[in-house]
Structures are given as structure tokens and as C-alpha cells.
Short mmCIF file of C-alpha atoms and ligand atoms in Angstrom, two decimals:
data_model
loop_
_atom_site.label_atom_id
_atom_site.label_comp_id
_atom_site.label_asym_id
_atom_site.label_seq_id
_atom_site.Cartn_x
_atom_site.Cartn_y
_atom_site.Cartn_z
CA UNK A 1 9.37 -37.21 3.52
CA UNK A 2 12.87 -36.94 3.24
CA UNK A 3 15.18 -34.19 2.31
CA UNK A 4 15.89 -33.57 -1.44
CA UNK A 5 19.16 -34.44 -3.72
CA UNK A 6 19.85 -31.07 -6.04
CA UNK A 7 17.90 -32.61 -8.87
CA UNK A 8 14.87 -32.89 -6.60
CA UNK A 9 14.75 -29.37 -5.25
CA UNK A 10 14.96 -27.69 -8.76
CA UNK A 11 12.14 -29.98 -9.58
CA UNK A 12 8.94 -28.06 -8.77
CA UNK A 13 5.89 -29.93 -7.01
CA UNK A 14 3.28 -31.79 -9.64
CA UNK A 15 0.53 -28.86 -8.66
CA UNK A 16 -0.98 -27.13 -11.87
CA UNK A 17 1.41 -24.16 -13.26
CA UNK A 18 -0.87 -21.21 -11.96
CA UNK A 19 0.65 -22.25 -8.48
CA UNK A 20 3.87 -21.60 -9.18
CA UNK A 21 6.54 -18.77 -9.87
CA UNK A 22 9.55 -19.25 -10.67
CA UNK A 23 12.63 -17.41 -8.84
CA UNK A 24 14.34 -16.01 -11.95
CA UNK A 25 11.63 -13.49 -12.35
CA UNK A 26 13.22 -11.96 -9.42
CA UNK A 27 16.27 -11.10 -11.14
CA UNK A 28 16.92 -11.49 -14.56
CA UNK A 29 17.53 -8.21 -15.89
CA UNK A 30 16.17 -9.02 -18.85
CA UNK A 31 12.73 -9.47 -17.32
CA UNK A 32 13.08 -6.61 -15.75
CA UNK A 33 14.19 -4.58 -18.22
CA UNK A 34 10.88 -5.81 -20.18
CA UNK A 35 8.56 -5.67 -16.93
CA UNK A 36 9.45 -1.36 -17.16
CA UNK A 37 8.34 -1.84 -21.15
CA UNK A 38 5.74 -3.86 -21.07
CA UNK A 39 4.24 -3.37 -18.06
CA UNK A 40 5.19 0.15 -16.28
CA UNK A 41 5.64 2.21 -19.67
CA UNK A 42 2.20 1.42 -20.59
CA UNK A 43 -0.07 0.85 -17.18
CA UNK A 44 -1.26 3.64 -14.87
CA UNK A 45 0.33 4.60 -11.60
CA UNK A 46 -0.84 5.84 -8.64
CA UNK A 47 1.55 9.25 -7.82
CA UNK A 48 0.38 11.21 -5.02
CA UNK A 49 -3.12 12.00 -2.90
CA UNK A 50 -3.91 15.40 -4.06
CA UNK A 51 -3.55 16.72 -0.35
CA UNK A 52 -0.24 16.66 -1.06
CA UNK A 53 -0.16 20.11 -3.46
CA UNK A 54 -2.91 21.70 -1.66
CA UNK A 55 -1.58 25.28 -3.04
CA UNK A 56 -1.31 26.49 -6.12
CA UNK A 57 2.17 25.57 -7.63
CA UNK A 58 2.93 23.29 -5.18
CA UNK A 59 4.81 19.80 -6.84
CA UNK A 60 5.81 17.00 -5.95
CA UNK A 61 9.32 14.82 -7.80
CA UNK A 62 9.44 11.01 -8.46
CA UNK A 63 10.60 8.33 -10.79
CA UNK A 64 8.11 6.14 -12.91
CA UNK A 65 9.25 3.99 -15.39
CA UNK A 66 12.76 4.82 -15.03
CA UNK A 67 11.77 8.68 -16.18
CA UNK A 68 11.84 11.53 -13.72
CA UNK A 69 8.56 13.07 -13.06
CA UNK A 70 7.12 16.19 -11.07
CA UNK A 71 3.17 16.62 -10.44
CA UNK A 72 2.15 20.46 -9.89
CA UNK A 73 -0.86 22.30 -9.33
CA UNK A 74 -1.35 24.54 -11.84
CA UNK A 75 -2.86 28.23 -11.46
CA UNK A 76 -6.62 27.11 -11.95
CA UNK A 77 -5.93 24.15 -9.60
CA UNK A 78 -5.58 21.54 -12.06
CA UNK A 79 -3.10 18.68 -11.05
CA UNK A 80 -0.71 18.62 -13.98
CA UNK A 81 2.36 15.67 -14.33
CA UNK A 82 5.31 16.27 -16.87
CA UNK A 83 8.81 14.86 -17.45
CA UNK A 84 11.28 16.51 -15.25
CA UNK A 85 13.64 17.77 -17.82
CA UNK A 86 14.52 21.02 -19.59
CA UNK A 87 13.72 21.62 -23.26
CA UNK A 88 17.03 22.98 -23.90
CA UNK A 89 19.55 20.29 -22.90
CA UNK A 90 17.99 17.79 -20.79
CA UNK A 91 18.66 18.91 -17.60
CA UNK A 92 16.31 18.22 -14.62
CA UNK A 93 14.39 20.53 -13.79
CA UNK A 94 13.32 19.98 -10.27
CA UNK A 95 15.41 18.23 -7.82
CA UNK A 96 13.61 18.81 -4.25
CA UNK A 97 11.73 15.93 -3.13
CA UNK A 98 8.70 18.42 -3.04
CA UNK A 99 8.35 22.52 -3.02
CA UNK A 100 6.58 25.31 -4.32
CA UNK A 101 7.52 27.06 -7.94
CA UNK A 102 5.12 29.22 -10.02
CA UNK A 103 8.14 29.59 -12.12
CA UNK A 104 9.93 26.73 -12.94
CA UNK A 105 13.86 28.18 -14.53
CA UNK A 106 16.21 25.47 -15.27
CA UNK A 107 19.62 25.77 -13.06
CA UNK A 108 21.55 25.49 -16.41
CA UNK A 109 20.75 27.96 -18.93
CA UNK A 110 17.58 29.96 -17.07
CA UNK A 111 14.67 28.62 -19.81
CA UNK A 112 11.80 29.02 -17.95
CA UNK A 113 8.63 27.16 -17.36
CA UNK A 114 5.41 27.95 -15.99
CA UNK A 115 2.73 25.00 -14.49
CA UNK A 116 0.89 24.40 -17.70
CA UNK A 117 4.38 23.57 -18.89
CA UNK A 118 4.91 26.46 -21.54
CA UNK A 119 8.37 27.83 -22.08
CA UNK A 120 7.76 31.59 -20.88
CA UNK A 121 11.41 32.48 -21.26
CA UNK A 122 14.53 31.95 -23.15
CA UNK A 123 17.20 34.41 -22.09
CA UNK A 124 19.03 36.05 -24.89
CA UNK A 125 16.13 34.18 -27.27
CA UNK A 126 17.72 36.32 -30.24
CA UNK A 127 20.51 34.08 -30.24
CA UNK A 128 18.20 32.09 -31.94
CA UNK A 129 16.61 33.45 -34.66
CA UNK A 130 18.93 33.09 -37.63
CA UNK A 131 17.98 28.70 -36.54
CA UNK A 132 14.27 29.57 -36.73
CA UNK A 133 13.65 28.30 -32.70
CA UNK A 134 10.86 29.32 -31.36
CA UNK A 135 9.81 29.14 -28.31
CA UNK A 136 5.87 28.06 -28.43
CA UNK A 137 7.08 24.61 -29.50
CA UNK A 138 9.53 24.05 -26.48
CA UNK A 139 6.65 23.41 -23.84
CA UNK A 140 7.64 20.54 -21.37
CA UNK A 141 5.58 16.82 -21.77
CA UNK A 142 2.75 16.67 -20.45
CA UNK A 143 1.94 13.32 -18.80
CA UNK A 144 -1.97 11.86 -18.34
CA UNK A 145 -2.88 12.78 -15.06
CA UNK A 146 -6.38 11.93 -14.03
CA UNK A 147 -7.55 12.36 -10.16
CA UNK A 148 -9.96 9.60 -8.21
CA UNK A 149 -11.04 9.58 -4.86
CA UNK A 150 -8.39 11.38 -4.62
CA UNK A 151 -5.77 9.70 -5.48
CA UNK A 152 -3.69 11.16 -8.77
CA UNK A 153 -2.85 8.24 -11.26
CA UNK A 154 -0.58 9.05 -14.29
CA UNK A 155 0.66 7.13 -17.45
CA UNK A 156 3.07 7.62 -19.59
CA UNK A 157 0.80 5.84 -22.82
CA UNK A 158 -1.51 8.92 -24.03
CA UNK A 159 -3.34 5.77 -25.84
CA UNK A 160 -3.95 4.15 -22.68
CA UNK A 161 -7.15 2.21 -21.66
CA UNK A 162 -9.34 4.44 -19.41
CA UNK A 163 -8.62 4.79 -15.96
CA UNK A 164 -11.88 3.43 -14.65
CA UNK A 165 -11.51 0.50 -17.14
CA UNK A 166 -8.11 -0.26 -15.62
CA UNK A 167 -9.01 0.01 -11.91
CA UNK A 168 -12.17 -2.08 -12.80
CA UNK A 169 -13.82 -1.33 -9.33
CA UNK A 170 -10.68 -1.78 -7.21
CA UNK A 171 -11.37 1.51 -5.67
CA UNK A 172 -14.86 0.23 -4.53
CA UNK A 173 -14.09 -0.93 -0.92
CA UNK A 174 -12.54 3.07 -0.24
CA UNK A 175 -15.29 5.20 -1.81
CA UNK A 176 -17.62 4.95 1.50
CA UNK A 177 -13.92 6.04 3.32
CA UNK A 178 -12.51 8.32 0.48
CA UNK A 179 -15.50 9.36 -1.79
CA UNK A 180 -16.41 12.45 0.63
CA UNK A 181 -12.61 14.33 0.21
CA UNK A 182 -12.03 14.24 4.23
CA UNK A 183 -8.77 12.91 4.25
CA UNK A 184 -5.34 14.04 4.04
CA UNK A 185 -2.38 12.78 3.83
CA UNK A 186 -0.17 12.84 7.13
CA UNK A 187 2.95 11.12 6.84
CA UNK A 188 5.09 10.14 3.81
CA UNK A 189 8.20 8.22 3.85
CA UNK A 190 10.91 6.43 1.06
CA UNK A 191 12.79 3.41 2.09
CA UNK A 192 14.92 1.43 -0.48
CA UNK A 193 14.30 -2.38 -0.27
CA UNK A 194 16.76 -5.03 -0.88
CA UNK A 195 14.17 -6.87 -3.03
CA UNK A 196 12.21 -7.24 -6.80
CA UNK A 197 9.26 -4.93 -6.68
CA UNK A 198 7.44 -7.46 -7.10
CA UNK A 199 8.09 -9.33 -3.53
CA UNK A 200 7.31 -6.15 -2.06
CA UNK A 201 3.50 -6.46 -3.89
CA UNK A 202 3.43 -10.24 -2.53
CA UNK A 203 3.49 -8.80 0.92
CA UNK A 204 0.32 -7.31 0.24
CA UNK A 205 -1.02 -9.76 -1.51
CA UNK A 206 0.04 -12.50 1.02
CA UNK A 207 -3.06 -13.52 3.81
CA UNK A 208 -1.25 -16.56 4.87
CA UNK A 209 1.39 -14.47 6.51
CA UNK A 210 -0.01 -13.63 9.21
CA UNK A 211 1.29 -16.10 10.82
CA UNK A 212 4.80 -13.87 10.74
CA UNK A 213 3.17 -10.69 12.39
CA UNK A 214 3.14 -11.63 16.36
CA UNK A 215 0.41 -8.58 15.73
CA UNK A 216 -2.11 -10.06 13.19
CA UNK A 217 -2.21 -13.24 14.93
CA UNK A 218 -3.25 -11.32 18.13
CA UNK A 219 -5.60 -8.59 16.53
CA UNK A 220 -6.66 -10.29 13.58
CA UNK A 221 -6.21 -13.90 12.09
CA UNK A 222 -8.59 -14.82 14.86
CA UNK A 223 -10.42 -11.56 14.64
CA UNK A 224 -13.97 -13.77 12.36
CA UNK A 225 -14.36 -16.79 11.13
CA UNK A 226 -11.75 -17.80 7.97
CA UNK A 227 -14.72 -17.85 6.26
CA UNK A 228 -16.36 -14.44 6.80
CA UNK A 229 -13.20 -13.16 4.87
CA UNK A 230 -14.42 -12.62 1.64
CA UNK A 231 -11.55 -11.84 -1.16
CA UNK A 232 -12.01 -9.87 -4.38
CA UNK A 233 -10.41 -10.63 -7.88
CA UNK A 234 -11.36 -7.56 -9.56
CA UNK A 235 -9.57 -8.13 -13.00
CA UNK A 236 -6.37 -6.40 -14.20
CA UNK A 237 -4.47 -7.70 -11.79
CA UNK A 238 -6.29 -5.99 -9.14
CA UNK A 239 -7.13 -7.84 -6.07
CA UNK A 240 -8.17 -7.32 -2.50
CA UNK A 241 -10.90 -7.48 0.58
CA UNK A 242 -14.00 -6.54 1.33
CA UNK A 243 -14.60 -5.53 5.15
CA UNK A 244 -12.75 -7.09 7.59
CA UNK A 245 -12.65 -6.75 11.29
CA UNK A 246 -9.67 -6.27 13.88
CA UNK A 247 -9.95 -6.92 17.75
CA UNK A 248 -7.46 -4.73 19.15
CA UNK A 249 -7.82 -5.94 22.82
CA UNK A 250 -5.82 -9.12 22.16
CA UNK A 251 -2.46 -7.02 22.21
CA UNK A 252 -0.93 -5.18 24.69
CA UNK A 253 -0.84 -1.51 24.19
CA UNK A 254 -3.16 -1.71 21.63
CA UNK A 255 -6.25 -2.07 23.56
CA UNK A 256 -8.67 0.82 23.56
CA UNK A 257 -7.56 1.72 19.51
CA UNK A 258 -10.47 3.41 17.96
CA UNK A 259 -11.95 4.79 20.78
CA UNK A 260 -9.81 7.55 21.70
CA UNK A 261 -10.11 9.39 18.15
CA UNK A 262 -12.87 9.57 15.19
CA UNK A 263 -12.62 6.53 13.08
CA UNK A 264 -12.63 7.74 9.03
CA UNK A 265 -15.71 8.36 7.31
CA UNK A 266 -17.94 5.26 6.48
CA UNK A 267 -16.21 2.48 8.33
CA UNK A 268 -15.54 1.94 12.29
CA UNK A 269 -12.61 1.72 14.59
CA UNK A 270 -12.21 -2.35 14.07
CA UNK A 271 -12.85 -1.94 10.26
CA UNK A 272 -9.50 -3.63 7.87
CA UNK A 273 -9.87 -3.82 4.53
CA UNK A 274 -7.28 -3.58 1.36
CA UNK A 275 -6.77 -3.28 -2.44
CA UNK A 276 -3.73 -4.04 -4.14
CA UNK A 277 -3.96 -2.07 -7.64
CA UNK A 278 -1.19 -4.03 -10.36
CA UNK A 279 1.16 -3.31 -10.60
CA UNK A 280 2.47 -1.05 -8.13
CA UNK A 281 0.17 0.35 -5.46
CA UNK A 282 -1.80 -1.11 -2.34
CA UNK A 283 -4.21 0.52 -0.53
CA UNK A 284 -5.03 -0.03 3.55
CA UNK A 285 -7.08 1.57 5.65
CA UNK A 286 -7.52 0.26 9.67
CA UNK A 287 -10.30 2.35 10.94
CA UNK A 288 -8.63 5.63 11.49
CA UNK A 289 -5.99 5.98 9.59
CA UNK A 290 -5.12 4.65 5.60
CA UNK A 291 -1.80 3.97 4.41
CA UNK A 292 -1.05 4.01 0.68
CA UNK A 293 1.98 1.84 -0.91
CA UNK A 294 4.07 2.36 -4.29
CA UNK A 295 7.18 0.82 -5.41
CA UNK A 296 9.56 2.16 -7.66
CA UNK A 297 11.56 -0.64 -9.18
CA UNK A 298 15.13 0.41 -8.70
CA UNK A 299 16.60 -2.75 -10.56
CA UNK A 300 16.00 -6.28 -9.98
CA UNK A 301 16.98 -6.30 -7.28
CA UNK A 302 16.31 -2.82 -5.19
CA UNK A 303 12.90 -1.34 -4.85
CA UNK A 304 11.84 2.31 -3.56
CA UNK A 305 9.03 1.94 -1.46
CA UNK A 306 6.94 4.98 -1.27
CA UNK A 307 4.08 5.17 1.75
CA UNK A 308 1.78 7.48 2.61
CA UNK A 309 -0.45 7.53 5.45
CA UNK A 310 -3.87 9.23 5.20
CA UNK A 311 -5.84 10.71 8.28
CA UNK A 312 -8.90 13.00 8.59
CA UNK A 313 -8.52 16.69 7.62
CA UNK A 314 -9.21 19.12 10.58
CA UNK A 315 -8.04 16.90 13.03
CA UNK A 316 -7.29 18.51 16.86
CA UNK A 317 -3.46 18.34 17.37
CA UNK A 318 -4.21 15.73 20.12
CA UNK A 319 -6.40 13.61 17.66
CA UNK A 320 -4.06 14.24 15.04
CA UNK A 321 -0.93 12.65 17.78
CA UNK A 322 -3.14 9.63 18.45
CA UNK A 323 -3.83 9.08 14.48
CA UNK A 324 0.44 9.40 14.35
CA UNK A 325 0.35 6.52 16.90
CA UNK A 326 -1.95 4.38 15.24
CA UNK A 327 -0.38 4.46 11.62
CA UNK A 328 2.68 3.95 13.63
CA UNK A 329 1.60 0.79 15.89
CA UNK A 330 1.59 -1.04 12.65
CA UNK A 331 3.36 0.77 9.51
CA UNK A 332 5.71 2.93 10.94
CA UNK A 333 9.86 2.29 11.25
CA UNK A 334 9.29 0.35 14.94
CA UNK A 335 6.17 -0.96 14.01
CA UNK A 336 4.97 -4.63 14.40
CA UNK A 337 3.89 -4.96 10.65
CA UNK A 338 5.53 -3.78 8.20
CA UNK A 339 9.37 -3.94 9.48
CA UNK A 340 8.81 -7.46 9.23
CA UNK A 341 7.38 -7.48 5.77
CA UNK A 342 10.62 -5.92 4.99
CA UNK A 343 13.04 -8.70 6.59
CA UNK A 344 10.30 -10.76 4.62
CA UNK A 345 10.51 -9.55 1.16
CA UNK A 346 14.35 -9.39 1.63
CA UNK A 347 14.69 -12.65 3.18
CA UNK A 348 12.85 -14.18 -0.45
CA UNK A 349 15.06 -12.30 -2.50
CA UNK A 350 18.61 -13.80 -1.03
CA UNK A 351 17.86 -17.15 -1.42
CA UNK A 352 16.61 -15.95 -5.37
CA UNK A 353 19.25 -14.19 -5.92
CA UNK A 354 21.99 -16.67 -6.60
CA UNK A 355 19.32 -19.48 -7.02
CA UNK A 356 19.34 -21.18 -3.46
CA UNK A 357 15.39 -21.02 -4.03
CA UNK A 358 14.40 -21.85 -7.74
CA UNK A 359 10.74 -21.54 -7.57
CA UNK A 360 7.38 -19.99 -5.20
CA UNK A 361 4.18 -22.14 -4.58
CA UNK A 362 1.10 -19.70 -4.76
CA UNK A 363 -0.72 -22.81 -4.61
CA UNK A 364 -3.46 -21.90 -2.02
CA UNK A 365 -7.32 -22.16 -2.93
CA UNK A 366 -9.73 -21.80 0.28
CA UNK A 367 -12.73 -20.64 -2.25
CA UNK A 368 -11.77 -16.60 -1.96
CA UNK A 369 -11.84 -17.07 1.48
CA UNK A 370 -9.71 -17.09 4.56
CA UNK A 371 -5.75 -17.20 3.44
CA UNK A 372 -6.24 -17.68 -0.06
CA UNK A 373 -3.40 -17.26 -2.44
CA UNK A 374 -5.74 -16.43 -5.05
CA UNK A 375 -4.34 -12.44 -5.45
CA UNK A 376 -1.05 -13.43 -5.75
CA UNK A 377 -2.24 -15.74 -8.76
CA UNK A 378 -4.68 -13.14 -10.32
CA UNK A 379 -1.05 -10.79 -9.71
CA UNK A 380 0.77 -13.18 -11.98
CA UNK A 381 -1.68 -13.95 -14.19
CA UNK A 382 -1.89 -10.17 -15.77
CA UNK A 383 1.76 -10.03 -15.37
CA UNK A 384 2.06 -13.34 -17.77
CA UNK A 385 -0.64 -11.86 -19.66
CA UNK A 386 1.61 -8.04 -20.08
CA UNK A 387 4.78 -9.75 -20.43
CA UNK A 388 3.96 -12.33 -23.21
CA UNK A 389 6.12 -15.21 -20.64
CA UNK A 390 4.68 -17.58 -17.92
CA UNK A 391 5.44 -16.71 -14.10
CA UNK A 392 6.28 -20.42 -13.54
CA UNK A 393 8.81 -20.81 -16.50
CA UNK A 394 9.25 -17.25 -17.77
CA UNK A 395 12.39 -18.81 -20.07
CA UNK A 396 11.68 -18.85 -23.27
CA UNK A 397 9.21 -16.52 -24.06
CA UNK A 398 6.32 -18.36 -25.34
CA UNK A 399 5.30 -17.64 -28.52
S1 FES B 401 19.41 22.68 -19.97
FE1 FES B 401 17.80 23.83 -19.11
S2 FES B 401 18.19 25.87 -19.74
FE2 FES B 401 19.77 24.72 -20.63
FE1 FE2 B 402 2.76 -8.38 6.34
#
């Protein structure tokens, strides 16, 4: 087959639709600007692992729909989410990345918050009594917040479906790993990606790029039969594995992994399995250690990844090194995975950009098996479904 004239390559292939995305959801901002409406405002998020405020008043800071957030624990213990911004003015509230505050006071003016999010104090308050202000009615917003397997999801919709309804069993494959509250969470790290949010997702999503990662094609594309891999479409958007196995001795420096520290409960050293939970989350777990994904869309272009890594609580400081080594063998900065899902998503998102690349092909069926691309279409299907537009021809809006 011969190279294509211009008319050609903006021409998609005759394959049904569903196969197909189109570049511009990429980066028009007004896609975006209607993904944060439609699809972030509305949807639960997974925040934090609840290891991460293991005392009381301890929060955490982060951005979620374009609004600044903070989860705390509250006196009683209760994980509690709220906008991160004063009553009085605005201001924020919290600006460490993470900390400790029984009493939140607001840099600006000293108002004063405690973590159930009531106003406990106003200085000067009789400034404003000839206006009526009172202070019982200048609490902070309280966001949804609703805890499983550890995990905190928020939303910002108090009319929201249910949060089991939404996950609809996507949690399933961890709750043998999870379900027991063993784990803790051991490393967390932001990076911002050149890239859509949502190319960042399609990494997850991906099984036919394996063929990228020198490391997957020694430890696991090979690992069982194509057809042992069994792929779940949960619903939602949700989409993932079942157990999968890894065989560490075909790389070099890798051999032995597993054997030298306690796998995590209910699975085994060789043990690989995933969820990716739409929109923004994955979840990984590779025997001993789990590592937790969420991206932040920046703009249509730049995406903060969040990731957190998950290992056993009461680890020995030598088990605990060894757990370090094996998140970082494959997710950390030098690793041998996701580095190169980063040069990956970034590498998509240039040639989209100033449309060098006009379209995506999704197109691959192996029967929920093997590589399948069926994730990344159940992915855009609830996206087309949320956003009211097709993935393969987003422009116009259907009706
Ligand atoms: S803006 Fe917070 S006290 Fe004034
Ligand atoms: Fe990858």
C-alpha cells in the first residue's frame, strides 16, 4: 500500500465508528471546557487512600474539577472533603501540599475553621452586627466524601448516583488485596504531563503496548497464553483485568521479585491485575506493591498526574526498602514502565496538537482477550455517552 496524498490521511479507515477517535478531542478547548462540566463536575473521584491522614486533623490539598479541595480527618475520625476557600473573601485556605491543622484560620483576615468545617471565629465579629452576619451560616462546603476499600472518592454533585452504582464492581479484582485494611500508602508523587488527560487514561487502558515496554515483553506479554487474559467491561466506563501472571526471571535484575518480601494479602508474588475507574483513576497492583493513578486535567493540553504507591502496613525497614525497589523497577522516575508511558502519551499529543495526526484506531477485538482494545472503547463510549458528542467526530454535537 502506498503512502497517502493529504486528502487520504484525513480520511479515516472504513472500520465501524466505535474504532475510532478523533484527534480534536485532544485539544479543543471547548471539549474540554465541557469534559470538566459534563463529566468531572458531576462523576466521582478517587482523592486519597485514607492512610494518608492517619491522625486526627491531618489533610491533604488538591484540585478537582478546576476547584481547590482539602480532605481532613475530623476529631471523631471521619474523612471530611470541602472547598479550599474562606467564607469571608475567597481566599484559600490551605496551601501545603499536605499538614496537620485542628484549626484551620485563614492567612487574610484570621476567620477560623474547625474540621467539621464550622466557622469558630470571626475576629472583631461585632463589626458585624448592625449587617445581621452571623456566623453559624458561614461554615465551609462540604463535599461527598465516601471511603471504599480504602480508597476516599468525592464528588462535587450532592445528587450524584451512588458510589457503588458508579464503580459497578470495578473494585472487585482488589477486595481479596484491599478488603482486609493492610495496606498503606508509601510513596506519592505529582508530575505534570505534556498531554490531554485523557491519553494519560489510554496508557492504562492500552494492552497492545506492550510491545513499547522492553519490560512487559520480557516479564509479561509472554508471561500465559493471549488467551488466559481475561478483560472486564464493568459498565460506566470502568474497565480492567482479572488475574494475570508476571514471570520475573526473563529480565535481568528482576529475577528473584517476590521472594525476598511478603507478597500483599490475597494474591502472590507473580500476581498483575488492573482497573481503570472513568474517568480519572487506575488501579495496579504487582504482587507486593499497588500503585494508584489520578489525573488532574490542567488544560487540554497539560495533565497532573497524581500516583500513589501502596505497600503492607508494619513492614520491617528492610522489607519496606525492597517494596521501594519494586514499585520503583517499574513506576518510579528511572523505571522501565511508566517513563515510557510518559514519552508515549506525549509523543500522541504533538502530532494532535496542530493536527499532524487527525484521528486514533481503537479498532482491536480479540473476544476480551489478549490485547484487546475493548477498554479504550467502553472509555469512549461513556465519555460520548456524558458529553452528548461522538469520540470519532465530536464536531457538531449531535443532537
Ligand atoms: S478571606 Fe479569609 S478571613 Fe478574610
Ligand atoms: Fe505502559
Amino acid at each position: 500500500m502506498a503512502a497517502r496524498d493529504a486528502s487520504a490521511w484525513e480520511t479515516p479507515p472504513p472500520i465501524p465508528p466505535e474504532g475510532l477517535v478523533s484527534g480534536t478531542v485532544y485539544t479543543d478547548p471547548a471539549i474540554f471546557a465541557d469534559e470538566m462540566e459534563r463529566i468531572f463536575t458531576p462523576g466521582w473521584r478517587l482523592a486519597c487512600h485514607e492512610s494518608e491522614l492517619p491522625e486526627p486533623y491531618d489533610y491533604r490539598t488538591f484540585d478537582h474539577a478546576g476547584q481547590p479541595l482539602f480532605c481532613i480527618r475530623d476529631g471523631d475520625g471521619q474523612i471530611r472533603t470541602f472547598i479550599n476557600a474562606c467564607s469571608h473573601r475567597g481566599a484559600r485556605l490551605l496551601s501545603d501540599p499536605a499538614g496537620n491543622a485542628r484549626r484551620i484560620t485563614c492567612f487574610y483576615h484570621h476567620w477560623s475553621y474547625d474540621a467539621k468545617g464550622s466557622c469558630i471565629a470571626v475576629p472583631r465579629a461585632e463589626g458585624y452586627a448592625a449587617s445581621g452576619l452571623d456566623r453559624s451560616t458561614l461554615g465551609l462546603r462540604e463535599i461527598r466524601t465516601e471511603i471504599r476499600l480504602g480508597l476516599v472518592f468525592i464528588t462535587m454533585d450532592s445528587t450524584a448516583e451512588a458510589l457503588d452504582k458508579s464503580l459497578a464492581g470495578a473494585l472487585a479484582p482488589f477486595e481479596p488485596i484491599m478488603g482486609g485494611g493492610s495496606l498503606e500508602a508509601i510513596h506519592f508523587s505529582r508530575s505534570l504531563l505534556n498531554c490531554n488527560w485523557k491519553a494519560w487514561q489510554e496508557t492504562n487502558l492500552d494492552l497492545y503496548h506492550e510491545n513499547m515496554h522492553v519490560v512487559l515483553r520480557k516479564t509479561q506479554r509472554d508471561a500465559m497464553p493471549m488467551a488466559d487474559r481475561h478483560i472486564r467491561i464493568y459498565g460506566n466506563g470502568h474497565a480492567g483485568s482479572g488475574k494475570m501472571v508476571a514471570a520475573y526471571g526473563g529480565y535481568q535484575g528482576f529475577a528473584g521479585r517476590g521472594s525476598d518480601v511478603p507478597p500483599l494479602p490475597g494474591t502472590d508474588a507473580a500476581d498483575f491485575r488492573f482497573s481503570v475507574l472513568f474517568p480519572s483513576s487506575a488501579i495496579l497492583s504487582r504482587g507486593t506493591v499497588m500503585r494508584i493513578d489520578t489525573v488532574i486535567p490542567v488544560s487540554p493540553s497539560q495533565t497532573i498526574l497524581e500516583m500513589r504507591g501502596l505497600g503492607l502496613k508494619g513492614d520491617t525497614d528492610a522489607d519496606r526498602r525492597v517494596r521501594y525497589r519494586h514499585f520503583n523497577q517499574y513506576w518510579g522516575p528511572m523505571g522501565r514502565n511508566v517513563p515510557e508511558d510518559m514519552f508515549a502519551a506525549e509523543a500522541c499529543e504533538a502530532s494532535f496538537r496542530h493536527q499532524a495526526a487527525r484521528y486514533q484506531i481503537i479498532a482491536r477485538d480479540e473476544g476480551l482477550t489478549g490485547q484487546d482494545d475493548a477498554p479504550l472503547r467502553s472509555f469512549y463510549a461513556e465519555w460520548a455517552r456524558l458529553m452528548h458528542r461522538d469520540a470519532h467526530a465530536p464536531h457538531p454535537v449531535p443532537a
